[in-house]
Short mmCIF file of C-alpha atoms and ligand atoms in Angstrom, two decimals:
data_model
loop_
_atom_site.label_atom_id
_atom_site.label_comp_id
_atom_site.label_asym_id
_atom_site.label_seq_id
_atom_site.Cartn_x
_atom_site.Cartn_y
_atom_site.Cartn_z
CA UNK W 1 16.53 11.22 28.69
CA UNK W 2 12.98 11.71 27.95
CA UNK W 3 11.29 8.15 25.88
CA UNK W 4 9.53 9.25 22.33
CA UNK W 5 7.22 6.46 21.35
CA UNK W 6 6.20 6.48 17.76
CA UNK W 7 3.48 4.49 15.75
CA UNK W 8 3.52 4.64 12.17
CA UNK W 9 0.46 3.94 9.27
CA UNK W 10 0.94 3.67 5.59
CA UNK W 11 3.71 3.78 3.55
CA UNK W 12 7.53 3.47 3.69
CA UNK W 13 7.46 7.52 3.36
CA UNK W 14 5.89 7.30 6.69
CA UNK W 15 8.82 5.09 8.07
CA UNK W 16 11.15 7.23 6.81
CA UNK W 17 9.25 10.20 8.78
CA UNK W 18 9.50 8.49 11.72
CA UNK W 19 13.11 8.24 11.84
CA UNK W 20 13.38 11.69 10.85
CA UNK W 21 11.50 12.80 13.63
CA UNK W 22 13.37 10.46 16.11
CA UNK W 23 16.59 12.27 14.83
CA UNK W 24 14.79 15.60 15.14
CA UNK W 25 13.91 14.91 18.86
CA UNK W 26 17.08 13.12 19.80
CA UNK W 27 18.55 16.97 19.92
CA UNK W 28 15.69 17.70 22.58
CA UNK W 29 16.75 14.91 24.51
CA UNK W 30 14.32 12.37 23.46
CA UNK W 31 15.34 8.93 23.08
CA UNK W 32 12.96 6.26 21.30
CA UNK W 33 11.48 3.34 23.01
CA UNK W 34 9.29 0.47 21.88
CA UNK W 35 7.35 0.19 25.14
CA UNK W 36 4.45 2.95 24.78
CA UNK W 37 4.01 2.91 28.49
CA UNK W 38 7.43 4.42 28.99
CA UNK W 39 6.67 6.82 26.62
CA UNK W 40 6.57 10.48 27.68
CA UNK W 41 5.82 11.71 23.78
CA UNK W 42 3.36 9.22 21.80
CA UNK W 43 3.21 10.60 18.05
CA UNK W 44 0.94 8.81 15.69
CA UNK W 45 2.43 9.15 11.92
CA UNK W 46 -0.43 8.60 10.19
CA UNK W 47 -2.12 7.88 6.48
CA UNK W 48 -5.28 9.36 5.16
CA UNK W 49 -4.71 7.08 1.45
CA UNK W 50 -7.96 4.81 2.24
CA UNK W 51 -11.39 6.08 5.06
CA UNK W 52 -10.30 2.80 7.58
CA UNK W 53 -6.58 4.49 7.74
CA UNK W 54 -7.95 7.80 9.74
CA UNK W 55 -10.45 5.96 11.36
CA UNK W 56 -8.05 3.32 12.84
CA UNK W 57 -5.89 6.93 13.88
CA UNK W 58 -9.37 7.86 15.74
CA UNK W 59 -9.97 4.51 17.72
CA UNK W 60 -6.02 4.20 18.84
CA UNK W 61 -6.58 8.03 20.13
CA UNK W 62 -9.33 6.22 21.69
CA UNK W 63 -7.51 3.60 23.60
CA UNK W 64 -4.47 6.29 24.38
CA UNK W 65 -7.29 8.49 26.26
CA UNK W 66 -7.52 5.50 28.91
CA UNK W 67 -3.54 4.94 28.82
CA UNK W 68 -3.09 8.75 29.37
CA UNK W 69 -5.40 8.54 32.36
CA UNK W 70 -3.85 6.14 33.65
CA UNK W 71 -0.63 7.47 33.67
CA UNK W 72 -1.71 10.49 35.36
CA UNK W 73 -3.47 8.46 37.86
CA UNK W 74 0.18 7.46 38.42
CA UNK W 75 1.97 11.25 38.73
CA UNK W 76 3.20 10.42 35.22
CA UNK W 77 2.97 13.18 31.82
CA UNK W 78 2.40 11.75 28.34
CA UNK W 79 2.08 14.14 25.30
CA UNK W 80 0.07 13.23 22.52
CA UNK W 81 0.76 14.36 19.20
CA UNK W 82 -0.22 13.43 15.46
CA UNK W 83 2.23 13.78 12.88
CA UNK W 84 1.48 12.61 9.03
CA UNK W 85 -1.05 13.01 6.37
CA UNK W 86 -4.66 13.25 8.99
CA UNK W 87 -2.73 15.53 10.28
CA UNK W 88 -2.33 17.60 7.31
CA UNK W 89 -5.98 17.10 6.32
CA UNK W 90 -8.05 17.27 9.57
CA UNK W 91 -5.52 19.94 11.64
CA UNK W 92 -8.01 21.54 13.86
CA UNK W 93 -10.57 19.07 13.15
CA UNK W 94 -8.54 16.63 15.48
CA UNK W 95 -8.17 18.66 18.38
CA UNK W 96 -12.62 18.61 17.98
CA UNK W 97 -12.95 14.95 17.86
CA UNK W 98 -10.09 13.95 20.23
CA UNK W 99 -9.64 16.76 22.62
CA UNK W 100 -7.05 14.26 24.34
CA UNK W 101 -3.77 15.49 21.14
CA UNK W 102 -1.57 18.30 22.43
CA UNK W 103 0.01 18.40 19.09
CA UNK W 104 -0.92 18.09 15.72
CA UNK W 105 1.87 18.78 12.60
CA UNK W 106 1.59 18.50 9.10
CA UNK W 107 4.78 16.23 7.00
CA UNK W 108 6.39 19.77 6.63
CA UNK W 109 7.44 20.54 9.85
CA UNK W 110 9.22 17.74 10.89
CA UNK W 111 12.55 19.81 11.59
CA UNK W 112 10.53 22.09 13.69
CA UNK W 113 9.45 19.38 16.00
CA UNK W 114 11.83 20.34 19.39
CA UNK W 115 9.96 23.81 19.47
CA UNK W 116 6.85 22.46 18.41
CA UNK W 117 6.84 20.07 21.28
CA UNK W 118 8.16 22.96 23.66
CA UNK W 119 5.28 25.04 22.97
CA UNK W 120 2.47 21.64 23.37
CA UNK W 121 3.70 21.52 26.59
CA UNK W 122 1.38 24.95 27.69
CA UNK W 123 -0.84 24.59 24.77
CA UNK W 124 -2.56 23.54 22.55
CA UNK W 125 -0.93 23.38 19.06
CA UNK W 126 -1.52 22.81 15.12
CA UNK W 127 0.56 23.48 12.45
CA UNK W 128 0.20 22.42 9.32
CA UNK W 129 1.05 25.36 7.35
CA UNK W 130 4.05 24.61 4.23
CA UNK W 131 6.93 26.45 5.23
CA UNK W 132 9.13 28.63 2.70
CA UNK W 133 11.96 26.84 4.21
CA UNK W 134 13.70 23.45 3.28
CA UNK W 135 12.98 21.03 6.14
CA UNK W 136 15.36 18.90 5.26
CA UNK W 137 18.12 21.36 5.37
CA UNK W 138 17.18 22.11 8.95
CA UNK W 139 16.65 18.09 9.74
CA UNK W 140 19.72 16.71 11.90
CA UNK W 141 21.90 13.67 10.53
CA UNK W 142 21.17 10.69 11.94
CA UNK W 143 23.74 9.78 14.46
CA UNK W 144 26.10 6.51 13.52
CA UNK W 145 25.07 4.58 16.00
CA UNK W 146 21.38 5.13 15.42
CA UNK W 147 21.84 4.15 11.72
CA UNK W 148 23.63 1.06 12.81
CA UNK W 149 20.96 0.21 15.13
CA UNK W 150 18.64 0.56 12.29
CA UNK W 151 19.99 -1.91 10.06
CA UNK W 152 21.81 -2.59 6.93
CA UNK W 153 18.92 -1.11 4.66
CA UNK W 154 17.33 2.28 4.44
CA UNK W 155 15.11 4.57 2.78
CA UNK W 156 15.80 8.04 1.79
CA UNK W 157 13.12 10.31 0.25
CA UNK W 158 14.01 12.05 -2.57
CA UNK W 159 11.09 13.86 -3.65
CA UNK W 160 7.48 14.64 -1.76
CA UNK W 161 4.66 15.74 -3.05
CA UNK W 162 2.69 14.97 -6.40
CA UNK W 163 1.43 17.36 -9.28
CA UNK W 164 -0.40 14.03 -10.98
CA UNK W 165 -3.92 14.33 -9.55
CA UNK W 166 -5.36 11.04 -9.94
CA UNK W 167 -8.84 11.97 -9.03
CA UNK W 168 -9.16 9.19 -6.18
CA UNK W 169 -5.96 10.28 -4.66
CA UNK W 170 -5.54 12.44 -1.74
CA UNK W 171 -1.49 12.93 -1.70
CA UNK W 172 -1.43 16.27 -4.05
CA UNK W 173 -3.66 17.42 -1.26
CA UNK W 174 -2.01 16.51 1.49
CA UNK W 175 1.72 16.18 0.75
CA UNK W 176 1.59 18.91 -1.38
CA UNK W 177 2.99 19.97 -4.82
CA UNK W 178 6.33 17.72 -6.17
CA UNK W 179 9.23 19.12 -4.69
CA UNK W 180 12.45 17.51 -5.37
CA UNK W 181 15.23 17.43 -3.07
CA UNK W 182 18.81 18.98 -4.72
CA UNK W 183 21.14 16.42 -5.63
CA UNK W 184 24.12 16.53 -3.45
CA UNK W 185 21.76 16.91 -0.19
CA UNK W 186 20.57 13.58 -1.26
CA UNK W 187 24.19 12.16 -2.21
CA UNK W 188 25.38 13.14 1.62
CA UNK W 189 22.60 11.71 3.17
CA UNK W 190 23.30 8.46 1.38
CA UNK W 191 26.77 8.79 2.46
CA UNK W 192 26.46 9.18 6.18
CA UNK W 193 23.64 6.13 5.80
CA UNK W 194 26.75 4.44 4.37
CA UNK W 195 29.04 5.31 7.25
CA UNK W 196 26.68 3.78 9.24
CA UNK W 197 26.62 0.47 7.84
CA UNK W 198 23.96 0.79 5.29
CA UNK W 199 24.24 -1.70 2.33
CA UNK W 200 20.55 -1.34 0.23
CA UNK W 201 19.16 2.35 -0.03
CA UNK W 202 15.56 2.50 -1.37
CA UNK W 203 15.03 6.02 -2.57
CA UNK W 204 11.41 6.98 -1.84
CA UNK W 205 8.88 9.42 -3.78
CA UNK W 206 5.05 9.61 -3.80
CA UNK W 207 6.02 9.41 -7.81
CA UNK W 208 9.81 8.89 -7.20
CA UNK W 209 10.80 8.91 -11.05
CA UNK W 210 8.91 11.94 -11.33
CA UNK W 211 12.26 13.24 -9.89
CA UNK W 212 14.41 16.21 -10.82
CA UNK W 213 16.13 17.51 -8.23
CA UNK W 214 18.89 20.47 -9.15
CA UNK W 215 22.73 19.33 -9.24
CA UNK W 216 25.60 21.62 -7.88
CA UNK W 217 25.52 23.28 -11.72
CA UNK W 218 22.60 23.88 -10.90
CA UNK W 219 20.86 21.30 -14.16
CA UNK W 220 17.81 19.46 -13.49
CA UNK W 221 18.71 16.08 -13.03
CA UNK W 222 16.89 12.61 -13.65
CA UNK W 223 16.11 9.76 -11.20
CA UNK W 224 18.75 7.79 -13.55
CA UNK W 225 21.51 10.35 -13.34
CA UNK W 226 20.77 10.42 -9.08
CA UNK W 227 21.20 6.78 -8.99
CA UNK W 228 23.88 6.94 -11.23
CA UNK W 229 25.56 9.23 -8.70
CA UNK W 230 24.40 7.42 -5.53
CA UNK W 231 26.11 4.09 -6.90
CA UNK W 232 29.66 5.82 -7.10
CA UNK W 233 29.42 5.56 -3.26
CA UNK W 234 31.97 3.09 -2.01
CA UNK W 235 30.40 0.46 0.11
CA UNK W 236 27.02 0.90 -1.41
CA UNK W 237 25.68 -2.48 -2.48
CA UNK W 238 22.17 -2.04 -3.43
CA UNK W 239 19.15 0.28 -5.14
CA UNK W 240 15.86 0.68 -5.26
CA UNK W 241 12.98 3.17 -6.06
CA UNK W 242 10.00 3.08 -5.26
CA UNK W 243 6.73 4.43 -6.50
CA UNK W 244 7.14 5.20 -9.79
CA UNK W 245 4.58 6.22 -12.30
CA UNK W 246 4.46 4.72 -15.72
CA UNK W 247 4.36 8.17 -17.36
CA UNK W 248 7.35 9.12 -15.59
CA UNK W 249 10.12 6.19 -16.67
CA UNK W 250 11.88 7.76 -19.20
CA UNK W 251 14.40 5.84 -21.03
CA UNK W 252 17.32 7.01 -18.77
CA UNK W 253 15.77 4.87 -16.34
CA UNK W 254 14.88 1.68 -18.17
CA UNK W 255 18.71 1.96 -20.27
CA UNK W 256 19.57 2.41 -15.81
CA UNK W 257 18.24 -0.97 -15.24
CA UNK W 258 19.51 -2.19 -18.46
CA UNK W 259 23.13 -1.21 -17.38
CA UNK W 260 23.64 -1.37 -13.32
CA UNK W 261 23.77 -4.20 -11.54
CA UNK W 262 23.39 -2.26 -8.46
CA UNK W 263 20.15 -1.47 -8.91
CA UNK W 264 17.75 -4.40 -8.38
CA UNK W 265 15.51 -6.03 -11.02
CA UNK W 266 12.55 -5.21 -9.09
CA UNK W 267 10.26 -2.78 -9.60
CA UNK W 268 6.61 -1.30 -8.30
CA UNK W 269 5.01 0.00 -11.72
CA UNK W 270 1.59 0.93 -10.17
CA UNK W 271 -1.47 0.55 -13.01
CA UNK W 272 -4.83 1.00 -10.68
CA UNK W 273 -7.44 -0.79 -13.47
CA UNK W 274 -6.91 -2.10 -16.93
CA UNK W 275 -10.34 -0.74 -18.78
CA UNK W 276 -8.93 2.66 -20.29
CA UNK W 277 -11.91 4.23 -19.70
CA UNK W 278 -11.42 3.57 -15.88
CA UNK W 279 -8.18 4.94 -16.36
CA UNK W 280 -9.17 8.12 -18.03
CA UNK W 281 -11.85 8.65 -14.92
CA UNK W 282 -8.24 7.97 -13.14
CA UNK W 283 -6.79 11.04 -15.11
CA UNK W 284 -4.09 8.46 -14.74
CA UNK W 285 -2.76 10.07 -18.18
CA UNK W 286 -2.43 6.34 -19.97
CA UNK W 287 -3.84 3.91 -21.80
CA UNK W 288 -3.61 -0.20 -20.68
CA UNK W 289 -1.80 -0.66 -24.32
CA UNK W 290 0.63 2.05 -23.23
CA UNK W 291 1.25 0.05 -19.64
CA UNK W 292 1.56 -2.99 -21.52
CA UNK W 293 3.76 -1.05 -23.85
CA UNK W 294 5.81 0.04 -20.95
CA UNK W 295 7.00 -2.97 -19.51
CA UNK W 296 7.87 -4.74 -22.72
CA UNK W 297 10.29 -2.28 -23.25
CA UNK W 298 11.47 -2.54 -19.41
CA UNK W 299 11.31 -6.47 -19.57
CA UNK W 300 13.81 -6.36 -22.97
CA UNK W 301 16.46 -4.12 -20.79
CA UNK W 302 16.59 -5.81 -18.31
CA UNK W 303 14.98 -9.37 -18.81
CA UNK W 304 15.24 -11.04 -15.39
CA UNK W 305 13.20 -8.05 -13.92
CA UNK W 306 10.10 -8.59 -11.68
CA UNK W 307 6.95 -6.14 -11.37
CA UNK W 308 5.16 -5.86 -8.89
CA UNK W 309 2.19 -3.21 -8.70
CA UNK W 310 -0.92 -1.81 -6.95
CA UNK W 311 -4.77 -1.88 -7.72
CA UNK W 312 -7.92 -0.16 -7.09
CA UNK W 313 -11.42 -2.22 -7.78
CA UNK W 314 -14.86 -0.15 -7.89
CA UNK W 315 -13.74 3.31 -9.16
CA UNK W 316 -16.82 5.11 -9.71
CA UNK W 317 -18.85 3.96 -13.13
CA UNK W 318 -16.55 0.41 -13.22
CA UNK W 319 -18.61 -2.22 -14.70
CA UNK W 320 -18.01 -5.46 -15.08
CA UNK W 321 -16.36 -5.35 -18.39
CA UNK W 322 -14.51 -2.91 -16.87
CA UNK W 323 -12.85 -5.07 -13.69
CA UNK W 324 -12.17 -8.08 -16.05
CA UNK W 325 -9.98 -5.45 -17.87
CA UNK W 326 -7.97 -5.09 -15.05
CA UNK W 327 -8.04 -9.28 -14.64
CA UNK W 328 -7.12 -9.13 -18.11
CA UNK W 329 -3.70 -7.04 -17.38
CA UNK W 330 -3.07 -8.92 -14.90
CA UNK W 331 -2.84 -11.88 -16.59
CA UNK W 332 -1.10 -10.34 -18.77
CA UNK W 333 1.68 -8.71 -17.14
CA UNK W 334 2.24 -11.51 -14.67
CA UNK W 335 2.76 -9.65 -11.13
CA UNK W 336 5.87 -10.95 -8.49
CA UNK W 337 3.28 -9.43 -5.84
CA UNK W 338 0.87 -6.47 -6.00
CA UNK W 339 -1.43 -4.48 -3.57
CA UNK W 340 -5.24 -4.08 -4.57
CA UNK W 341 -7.84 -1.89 -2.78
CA UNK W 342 -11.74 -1.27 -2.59
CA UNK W 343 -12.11 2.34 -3.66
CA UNK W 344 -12.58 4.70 -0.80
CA UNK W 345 -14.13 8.17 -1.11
CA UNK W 346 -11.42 10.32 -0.18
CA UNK W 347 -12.95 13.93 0.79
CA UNK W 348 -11.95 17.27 -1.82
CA UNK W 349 -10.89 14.53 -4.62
CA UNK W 350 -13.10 14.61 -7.70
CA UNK W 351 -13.99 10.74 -7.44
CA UNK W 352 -15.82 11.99 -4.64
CA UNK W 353 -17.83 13.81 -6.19
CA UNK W 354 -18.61 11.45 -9.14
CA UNK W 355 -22.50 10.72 -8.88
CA UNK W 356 -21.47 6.89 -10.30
CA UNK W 357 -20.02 5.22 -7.05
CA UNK W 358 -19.65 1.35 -6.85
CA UNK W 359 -22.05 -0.88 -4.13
CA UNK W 360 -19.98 -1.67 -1.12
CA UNK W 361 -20.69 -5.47 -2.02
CA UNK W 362 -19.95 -5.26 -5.24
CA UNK W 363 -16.45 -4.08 -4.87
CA UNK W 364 -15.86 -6.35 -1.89
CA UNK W 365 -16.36 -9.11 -4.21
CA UNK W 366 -14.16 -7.86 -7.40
CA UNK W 367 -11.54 -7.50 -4.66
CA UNK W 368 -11.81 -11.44 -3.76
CA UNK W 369 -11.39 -12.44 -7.44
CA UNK W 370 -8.40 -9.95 -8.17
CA UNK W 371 -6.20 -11.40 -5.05
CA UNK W 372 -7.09 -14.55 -5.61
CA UNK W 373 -5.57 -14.07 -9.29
CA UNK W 374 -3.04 -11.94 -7.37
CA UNK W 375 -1.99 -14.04 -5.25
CA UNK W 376 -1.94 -17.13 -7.61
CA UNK W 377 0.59 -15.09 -9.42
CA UNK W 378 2.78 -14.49 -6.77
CA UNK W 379 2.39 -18.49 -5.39
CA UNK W 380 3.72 -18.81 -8.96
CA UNK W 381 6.47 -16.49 -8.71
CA UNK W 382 8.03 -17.35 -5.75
CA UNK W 383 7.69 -21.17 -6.77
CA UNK W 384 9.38 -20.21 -9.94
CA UNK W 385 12.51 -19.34 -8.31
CA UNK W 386 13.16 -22.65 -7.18
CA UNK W 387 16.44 -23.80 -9.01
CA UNK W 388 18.06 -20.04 -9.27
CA UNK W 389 20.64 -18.80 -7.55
CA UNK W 390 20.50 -15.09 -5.97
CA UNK W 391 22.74 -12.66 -4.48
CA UNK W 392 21.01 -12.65 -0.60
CA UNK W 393 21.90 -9.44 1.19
CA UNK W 394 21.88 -11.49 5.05
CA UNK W 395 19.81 -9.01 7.37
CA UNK W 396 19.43 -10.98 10.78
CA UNK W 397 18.96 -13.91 12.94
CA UNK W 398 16.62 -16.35 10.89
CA UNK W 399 13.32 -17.91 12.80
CA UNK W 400 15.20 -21.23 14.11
CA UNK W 401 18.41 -21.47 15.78
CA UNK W 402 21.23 -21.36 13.30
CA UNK W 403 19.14 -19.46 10.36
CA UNK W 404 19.80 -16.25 9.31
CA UNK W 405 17.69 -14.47 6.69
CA UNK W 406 18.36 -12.26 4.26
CA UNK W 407 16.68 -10.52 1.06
CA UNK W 408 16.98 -11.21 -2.74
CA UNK W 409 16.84 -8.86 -5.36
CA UNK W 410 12.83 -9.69 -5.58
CA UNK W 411 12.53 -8.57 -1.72
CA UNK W 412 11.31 -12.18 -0.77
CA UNK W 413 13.06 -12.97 2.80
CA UNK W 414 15.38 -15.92 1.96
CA UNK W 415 16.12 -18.19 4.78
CA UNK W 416 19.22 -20.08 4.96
CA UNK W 417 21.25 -22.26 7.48
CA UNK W 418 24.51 -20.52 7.86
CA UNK W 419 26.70 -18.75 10.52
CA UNK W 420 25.62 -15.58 12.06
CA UNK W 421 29.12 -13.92 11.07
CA UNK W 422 27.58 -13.68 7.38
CA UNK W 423 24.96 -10.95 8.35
CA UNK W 424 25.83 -7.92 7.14
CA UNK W 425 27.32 -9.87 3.54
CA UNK W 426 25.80 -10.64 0.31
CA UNK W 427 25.74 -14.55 -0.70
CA UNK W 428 24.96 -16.32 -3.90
CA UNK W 429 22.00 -18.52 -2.69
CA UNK W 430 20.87 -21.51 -4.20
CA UNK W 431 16.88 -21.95 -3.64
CA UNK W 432 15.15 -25.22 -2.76
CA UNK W 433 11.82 -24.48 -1.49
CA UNK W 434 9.60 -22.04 -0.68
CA UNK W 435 7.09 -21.37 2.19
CA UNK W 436 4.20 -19.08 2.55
CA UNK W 437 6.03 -15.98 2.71
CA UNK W 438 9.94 -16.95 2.58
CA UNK W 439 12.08 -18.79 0.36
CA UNK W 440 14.49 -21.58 1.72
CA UNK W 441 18.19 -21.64 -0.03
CA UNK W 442 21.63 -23.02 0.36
CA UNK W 443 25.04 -20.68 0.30
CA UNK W 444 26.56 -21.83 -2.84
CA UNK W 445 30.44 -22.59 -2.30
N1 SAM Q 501 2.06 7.43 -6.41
C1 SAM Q 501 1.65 6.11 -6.49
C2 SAM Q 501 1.04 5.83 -7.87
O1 SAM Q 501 0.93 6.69 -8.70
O2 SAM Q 501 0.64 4.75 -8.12
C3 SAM Q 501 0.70 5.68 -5.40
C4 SAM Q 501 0.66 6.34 -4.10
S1 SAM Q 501 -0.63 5.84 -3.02
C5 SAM Q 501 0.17 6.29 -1.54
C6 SAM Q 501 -0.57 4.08 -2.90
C7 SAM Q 501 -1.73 3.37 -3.45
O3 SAM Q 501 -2.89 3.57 -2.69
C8 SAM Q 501 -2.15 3.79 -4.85
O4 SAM Q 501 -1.33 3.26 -5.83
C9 SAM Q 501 -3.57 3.28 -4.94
O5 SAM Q 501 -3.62 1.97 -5.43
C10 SAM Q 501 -4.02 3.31 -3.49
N2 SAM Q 501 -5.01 4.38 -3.30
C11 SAM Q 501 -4.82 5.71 -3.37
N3 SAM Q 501 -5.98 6.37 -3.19
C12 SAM Q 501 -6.94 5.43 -3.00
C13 SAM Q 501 -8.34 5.48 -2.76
N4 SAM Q 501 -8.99 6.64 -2.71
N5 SAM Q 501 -9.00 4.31 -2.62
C14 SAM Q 501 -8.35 3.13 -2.68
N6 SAM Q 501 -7.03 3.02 -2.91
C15 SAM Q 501 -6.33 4.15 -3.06
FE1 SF4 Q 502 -1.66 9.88 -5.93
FE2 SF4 Q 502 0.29 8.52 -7.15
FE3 SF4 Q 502 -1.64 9.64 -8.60
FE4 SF4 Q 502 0.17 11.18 -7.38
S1 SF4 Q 502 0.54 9.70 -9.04
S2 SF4 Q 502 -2.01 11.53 -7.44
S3 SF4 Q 502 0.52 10.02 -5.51
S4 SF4 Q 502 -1.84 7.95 -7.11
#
């Protein structure tokens, strides 16, 4: 067996890549290994969202130039390829700056990958064309025993691609137009993920709810209707979604979380800035009073649901007035946990262009005050559910001999002193404390 090492940037979409291409290469004879020195294929999955993303790409290419020599100092091949949205943006450009790649592939060739990495081995290739073809009707299951070695919970993408255009975002560009994938394609993947052991599915789309994949009539059909099929599966414990736009959740959706258990009271509503002016430069196609809106309605469905969302501080022509807007909504809306960025140019988007761009040090320091609020709110959160008692889906071993740890609906790990035959079982936890990034409970008998 040949070793396929794989390093993966950004977002869960990127995770799920990963696997994909692990599956795609197990057919080629590649097995995966966590030791990079083993490694006969390194592939970088990488993230162009933010400038630091590619760079951090460039300076690991960097340190893999030195590895690669020494390996060959040694008798031994290693193949270098990049895989993942640089890829799609740069292509050639990568090959210039870091003649040490063989390979460089776009997110829409994954299923090509065997012949892709047949032909590296003579030359030089890049392909980041979008095929006519379905890649994930060509992609390979995943084998049982490689979903039980990768645990009881799992993404599956659903839909790639984005026709939304927010003018700082690069993912229309490189992920392409939204594409949904049919319904029952989705349905068996979540079966044989089932098979495998899978308990928690969290169904992945660069605007997941923007959904509307084709069922076997051949109807366009909802995010709510998909989950609604995905939760007839037997043995199935657990939903989630994940990133939704608030344009996109329709009242399928919200009546969804109103009316399944299954899927969990958690979800990552993404807002960017609260001044609707900002948000018009966005094109994020919403007004703060329509957010706010938004997750009244959401909160009266399903009242015990947390939100947790992402941020962007120093969009070009925010002023002051504008950033305490977004403090504002956050206040507000009262976050579980949220990401929040310094705006980063991203080449070919129209924010680039915009002749109104931010000092450096003047988003740096909007970004201190929003995560401090931030992460008072989530301090507050997580303190909050001291006293409840949650369903824990048990993962693993805990830190300390005779934990084991496990995940509540709110994704905060939940550590508990129990017996290791529980893993793999949900629980009804009572919480007692919490530390600075897990909660502490008690089985309740
Ligand atoms: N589709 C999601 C949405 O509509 O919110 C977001 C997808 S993007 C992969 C994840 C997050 O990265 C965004 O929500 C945004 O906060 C951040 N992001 C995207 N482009 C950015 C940029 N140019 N600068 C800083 N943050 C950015
Ligand atoms: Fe990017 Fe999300 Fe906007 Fe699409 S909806 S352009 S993925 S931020």
């Amino acid at each position: 067996m040949k070793k396929l090492f794989i390093k993966t940037y950004g977002c869960q979409m990127n995770v799920y890549d990963s696997d994909r291409m692990s599956d795609a290469l197990a057919a080629s004879g590649y097995e995966a290994t966590t030791e990079i020195n083993d490694a006969d294929l390194v592939v970088l999955n990488t993230c162009h969202i933010r400038e630091k993303a590619a760079e951090k790409v460039y300076s690991e290419l960097g340190r893999l130039r030195i590895l690669r020599q020494s390996q060959e100092a040694k008798g031994k091949k290693m193949m270098i390829g990049i895989a993942g949205c640089v890829a799609q943006a740069e292509g050639e450009e990568i090959m210039r700056r870091a003649p040490v790649v063989d390979l460089v592939f776009g997110p829409q060739s994954y299923h090509k990958l065997p012949e892709l990495v047949g032909r590296a081995a003579n030359e030089k290739v890049v392909e980041t064309d979008f095929p006519a073809e379905d890649k994930f009707e060509h992609l390979p299951k995943a084998r049982k025993e490689t979903t039980i070695a990768r645990g009881l919970t799992s993404f599956l993408t659903v839909q790639e691609g984005c026709d939304k255009f927010c003018s700082f975002c690069v993912v229309p560009y490189t992920r392409g137009a939204e594409v949904s994938r049919p319904v029952a394609q989705v349905v068996a993947e979540a079966q044989n993920l089932v098979d495998g052991g899978v308990k928690e599915i969290t169904l992945l789309g660069q605007n997941v709810n923007a959904y509307h994949g084709l069922d076997e009539q051949g109807n366009s059909t909802g995010l709510a209707e998909l989950i609604y099929r995905l939760a007839d599966i037997k043995g199935l414990e657990r939903l989630r979604y994940t990133t939704s736009h608030p344009r996109d959740m329709d009242d399928a959706l919200i009546e969804a979380h109103r009316d399944l258990d299954m899927l969990m009271p958690y979800l990552h509503l993404p807002v960017q800035a609260g001044s609707d002016k900002i948000l018009k430069a966005m094109n994020r196609q919403h007004t703060a009073k329509e957010y706010m809106e938004l997750i009244e309605r959401i909160r009266a469905a399903r009242p015990d649901l947390a939100l947790s969302g992402d941020f962007i501080v120093g969009f070009p022509g925010e002023t002051e007035e504008d950033f305490e807007a977004t403090l504002q909504l956050v206040k507000d809306v009262h976050y579980a946990a949220a990401y929040s960025f310094k705006y980063s140019t991203r080449p070919g988007t129209p924010g680039a262009e915009m002749d109104n761009q931010v000092p450096e040090e003047v988003k740096y320091e909007r970004l201190q005050r929003l995560q401090e609020l931030l992460n008072a709110q989530q301090k507050e959160f997580n303190q909050s559910c001291v006293g409840k008692t949650f369903p824990i889906l048990f993962e693993k071993k805990g830190r300390d001999e005779g934990q084991i740890v496990g995940r509540s609906p709110y994704l905060q790990p939940v550590q508990v002193e129990a017996d290791l035959s529980l893993i793999g079982t949900i629980q009804p936890v009572s919480i007692y404390d919490t530390g600075k990034f897990s909660l502490f409970g008690k089985i309740v008998t």
